[in-house]
Coordinates of C-alpha atoms in Angstrom, one line a residue:
M1 CA 0.0 0.5 0.1
K2 CA 3.0 2.3 0.9
K3 CA 4.4 1.7 -2.9
I4 CA 1.2 3.0 -4.3
F5 CA 1.1 5.6 -2.4
L6 CA 4.4 6.5 -3.1
L7 CA 4.0 6.5 -6.8
A8 CA 0.4 7.8 -6.9
V9 CA 2.7 11.2 -5.3
F10 CA 5.4 11.1 -7.6
A11 CA 3.3 10.4 -11.1
A12 CA 1.1 13.4 -9.4
L13 CA 4.1 15.6 -9.0
F14 CA 5.4 14.8 -12.5
L15 CA 2.5 15.4 -14.3
S16 CA 1.6 18.7 -12.4
A17 CA 4.9 19.4 -13.5
G18 CA 4.3 20.0 -17.0
C19 CA 6.9 21.2 -19.9
A20 CA 8.2 25.0 -20.0
S21 CA 7.7 26.0 -24.0
R22 CA 10.8 26.8 -26.0
Q23 CA 10.8 31.1 -25.9
L24 CA 13.0 33.5 -27.7
N25 CA 15.0 36.5 -25.9
I26 CA 13.0 39.2 -25.3
G27 CA 14.1 42.3 -27.4
V28 CA 15.0 43.1 -31.2
Y29 CA 16.0 40.9 -33.8
R30 CA 17.6 42.8 -37.0
N31 CA 19.1 42.0 -40.3
V32 CA 22.7 42.4 -40.4
D33 CA 22.4 42.5 -43.7
S34 CA 22.5 46.6 -44.5
S35 CA 20.1 45.7 -48.3
R36 CA 17.5 44.6 -46.6
E37 CA 15.4 45.6 -43.7
D38 CA 14.0 43.1 -41.8
I39 CA 13.3 42.9 -38.3
A40 CA 11.9 41.0 -35.8
M41 CA 10.4 42.4 -31.8
V42 CA 9.6 39.7 -29.1
F43 CA 7.9 40.1 -25.7
E44 CA 7.7 36.9 -24.0
D45 CA 5.0 34.9 -26.4
H46 CA 4.1 37.3 -29.3
I47 CA 6.4 38.6 -31.1
I48 CA 5.7 41.3 -34.3
M49 CA 7.7 40.6 -37.7
Q50 CA 8.4 42.4 -40.8
V51 CA 10.7 41.0 -43.5
K52 CA 11.6 41.4 -46.7
S53 CA 8.4 40.8 -49.8
P54 CA 9.0 37.1 -51.7
D55 CA 8.2 38.5 -54.6
N56 CA 10.6 41.7 -54.4
S57 CA 7.4 44.2 -54.6
E58 CA 7.8 48.3 -54.2
G59 CA 6.6 50.6 -52.1
S60 CA 4.1 49.6 -49.4
L61 CA 3.8 46.0 -50.1
A62 CA 7.5 45.7 -49.8
Y63 CA 7.2 43.9 -46.9
W64 CA 4.9 42.1 -45.1
T65 CA 4.3 42.4 -41.6
W66 CA 2.6 41.2 -39.4
G67 CA 2.4 40.9 -35.5
G68 CA 0.8 37.6 -32.8
K69 CA 1.3 35.1 -30.6
Y70 CA 4.0 32.5 -31.3
S71 CA 5.5 29.3 -30.0
I72 CA 8.1 26.8 -31.5
A73 CA 8.3 23.9 -32.6
D74 CA 10.3 21.0 -31.3
D75 CA 13.1 20.9 -34.5
G76 CA 13.2 24.3 -34.2
T77 CA 10.4 26.0 -36.4
I78 CA 9.5 29.3 -35.3
I79 CA 5.3 28.4 -35.7
L80 CA 3.0 32.3 -36.3
D81 CA -0.1 31.8 -34.4
M82 CA -2.0 32.9 -37.2
D83 CA -6.0 33.0 -39.1
K84 CA -5.5 29.8 -42.0
E85 CA -5.3 32.1 -45.1
T86 CA -2.6 34.0 -43.9
R87 CA -0.1 31.4 -42.2
R88 CA -1.2 29.7 -45.8
R89 CA 0.8 32.4 -47.3
W90 CA 3.3 32.6 -45.2
N91 CA 4.1 29.2 -44.9
F92 CA 4.7 29.3 -49.4
A93 CA 7.0 31.8 -49.4
F94 CA 8.6 31.2 -45.7
N95 CA 10.1 29.4 -43.6
I96 CA 11.1 30.7 -40.0
V97 CA 13.3 28.6 -37.8
S98 CA 14.8 29.5 -34.0
R99 CA 18.4 29.3 -33.8
Q100 CA 20.8 30.2 -30.9
D101 CA 21.8 33.4 -32.7
G102 CA 19.0 34.1 -33.6
I103 CA 15.4 33.6 -36.4
V104 CA 16.8 32.6 -39.6
V105 CA 13.3 33.1 -42.2
N106 CA 14.2 31.6 -45.8
E107 CA 12.6 32.3 -48.4
L108 CA 11.7 29.5 -50.2
A109 CA 11.2 30.6 -53.8
T110 CA 15.3 32.0 -53.8
D111 CA 16.2 29.6 -51.2
N112 CA 17.8 32.7 -49.4
G113 CA 18.5 32.5 -45.5
V114 CA 17.9 36.4 -43.8
V115 CA 20.2 36.0 -40.5
L116 CA 17.6 38.3 -37.6
R117 CA 20.4 38.5 -35.2
Y118 CA 19.3 39.5 -31.5
E119 CA 20.0 42.7 -30.0
L120 CA 21.6 43.7 -26.8
P121 CA 19.9 46.2 -25.5
K122 CA 22.3 49.1 -25.0
R123 CA 22.8 51.4 -22.3
R124 CA 22.5 55.5 -21.8
S125 CA 24.2 57.1 -19.7
Q126 CA 22.2 59.4 -17.1
G127 CA 24.4 61.7 -14.1
G128 CA 27.1 59.3 -14.5
N129 CA 25.4 56.3 -14.3
P130 CA 24.7 53.6 -16.6
V131 CA 20.7 53.2 -17.1
P132 CA 19.7 50.2 -18.9
V133 CA 17.5 51.4 -22.1
G134 CA 14.7 48.7 -23.7
S135 CA 13.4 45.7 -22.0
G136 CA 15.9 45.7 -18.8
G137 CA 13.5 47.3 -16.2
V138 CA 11.0 49.6 -15.8
N139 CA 11.0 53.2 -16.5
P140 CA 10.3 54.7 -13.0
R141 CA 8.3 57.4 -14.4
Y142 CA 5.7 55.5 -15.5
Q143 CA 4.3 53.9 -11.6
F144 CA 0.7 52.9 -10.8
P145 CA -0.2 55.3 -8.0
S146 CA -0.2 54.7 -4.4
E147 CA -3.4 53.6 -2.7
D148 CA -3.3 56.6 -0.3
L149 CA -5.5 58.2 -2.7

């Protein structure tokens, strides 16, 4: 009886632990090639992407832009939470993969890949003391009012 109880406890702990989903680092990912302005911005499980149009359109159609939730498959493929028609178009044009050095956007028609590298948050100086800029902290000017009001 004691063994069954211990087995049940371990099974409950194992099942309640769950798996942590993989996520990208919070921040900005930019293309290192200056001829294209591909960019991705990540915050927790949300991403905003702007990638060069696969048909090299001009003007306002030069880039495809999308924002929403994402997940990462076991093979590293980034799955964008899109409606069915938008996902069909993006999956026909691009394969987007998470790599250790950033995000790789493979253009399937031309078999070209663009690497969006993680951009380390910059620091600025305020009165001689470095202050983190970016996702590293909260701006003290924007705080909730105290409860005494």
